[in-house]
Amino acid sequence: MTVPPKVTDRAFARLAEINDTAEIPQALRVAVEGGGCSGFQYEIKLDAPGDDDLVLEGQGQKVVVDSVSLPFLADAVIDFTEELIGARFTIENPNATSSCGCGTSFSM
């Protein structure tokens, strides 16, 4: 059984801020694709939920993960961080054996 990823309150709150100013509120899609400097990379974008998506809900917001990406994100934590270099959604993935300094590329 795959343990679904978790979404922090901070990530849901930031998504709510984004959707408050949007004409049409959308879900935050987190996906895993082949590529990047370590073999896999995360794709994070605003999108509508699909039929085969796992939908994680909180604070009136939705984060979606497609069925192909779900095993790669088992027990991961989706967060939002603000640092001197900028603010972004981040993923803490216990399945990744290594990751790149960019924070969007990893290997398993």
XYZ file of C-alpha atoms in Angstrom:
108
model
C 0.000 0.000 0.000
C 1.351 3.430 -0.963
C 1.270 6.059 1.773
C 0.041 9.292 0.163
C 2.080 12.474 0.431
C 1.243 15.006 3.112
C 0.617 18.704 2.500
C 1.574 21.230 5.166
C -0.752 23.956 6.397
C 1.766 26.470 5.033
C 1.429 25.017 1.504
C -2.379 25.044 1.657
C -2.288 28.644 2.971
C -0.055 29.815 0.092
C -2.271 28.056 -2.438
C -5.272 29.837 -0.891
C -3.463 33.187 -1.338
C -2.788 32.368 -4.989
C -6.382 31.305 -5.613
C -7.806 34.384 -3.853
C -6.461 36.520 -6.708
C -7.216 34.062 -9.526
C -10.213 34.329 -11.836
C -10.686 30.564 -11.640
C -9.227 28.809 -8.549
C -7.188 25.735 -9.418
C -5.504 22.829 -7.708
C -1.754 22.558 -7.202
C -0.498 19.638 -9.303
C 2.631 17.833 -8.100
C 4.037 15.341 -10.605
C 7.241 13.386 -11.189
C 8.784 13.232 -14.646
C 11.891 11.636 -16.076
C 14.763 14.065 -16.620
C 16.572 16.692 -14.630
C 20.171 16.436 -13.534
C 19.520 13.492 -11.177
C 17.165 11.300 -13.233
C 13.740 12.510 -12.088
C 12.309 15.967 -11.616
C 9.255 17.470 -9.960
C 6.715 19.425 -11.921
C 4.620 21.776 -9.825
C 1.899 23.813 -11.500
C -1.677 25.004 -11.195
C -4.092 22.649 -12.926
C -7.552 21.104 -12.771
C -7.930 17.707 -11.086
C -8.071 14.724 -13.451
C -10.036 11.504 -13.190
C -7.079 9.392 -12.013
C -5.676 11.961 -9.553
C -5.330 11.570 -5.830
C -6.864 14.740 -4.367
C -5.506 16.042 -1.051
C -7.710 18.724 0.488
C -7.155 21.316 3.200
C -8.228 24.886 3.954
C -10.653 24.716 1.027
C -7.769 23.991 -1.383
C -6.759 20.957 -3.443
C -3.370 19.424 -4.184
C -3.451 16.680 -6.811
C -1.046 13.878 -7.689
C -1.519 11.655 -10.747
C -1.505 7.877 -10.361
C 1.845 7.457 -12.165
C 3.636 9.948 -9.871
C 2.053 8.668 -6.658
C 4.540 5.810 -5.956
C 7.454 8.259 -6.333
C 5.858 10.599 -3.789
C 4.864 8.024 -1.169
C 5.124 9.561 2.312
C 6.602 12.799 0.902
C 5.840 16.218 2.405
C 4.709 19.067 0.151
C 5.525 22.409 1.763
C 5.971 26.093 0.963
C 9.167 27.863 2.004
C 10.273 31.472 1.953
C 14.022 32.065 1.914
C 16.367 34.847 0.895
C 16.680 33.312 -2.578
C 12.908 33.252 -3.053
C 9.671 31.553 -2.123
C 8.557 28.237 -3.596
C 6.702 25.006 -3.066
C 9.108 22.281 -1.935
C 8.994 18.512 -1.616
C 10.714 16.531 1.116
C 10.843 13.046 -0.359
C 12.043 10.122 1.799
C 12.212 7.945 -1.352
C 14.922 10.056 -2.983
C 18.416 8.621 -2.550
C 20.013 11.875 -3.704
C 18.892 15.257 -4.936
C 20.301 18.172 -6.837
C 21.018 21.589 -5.358
C 18.154 23.014 -7.402
C 15.656 21.114 -5.231
C 13.593 19.960 -8.210
C 15.681 16.997 -9.371
C 16.279 13.698 -7.551
C 17.226 10.053 -7.986
C 15.835 6.879 -6.455
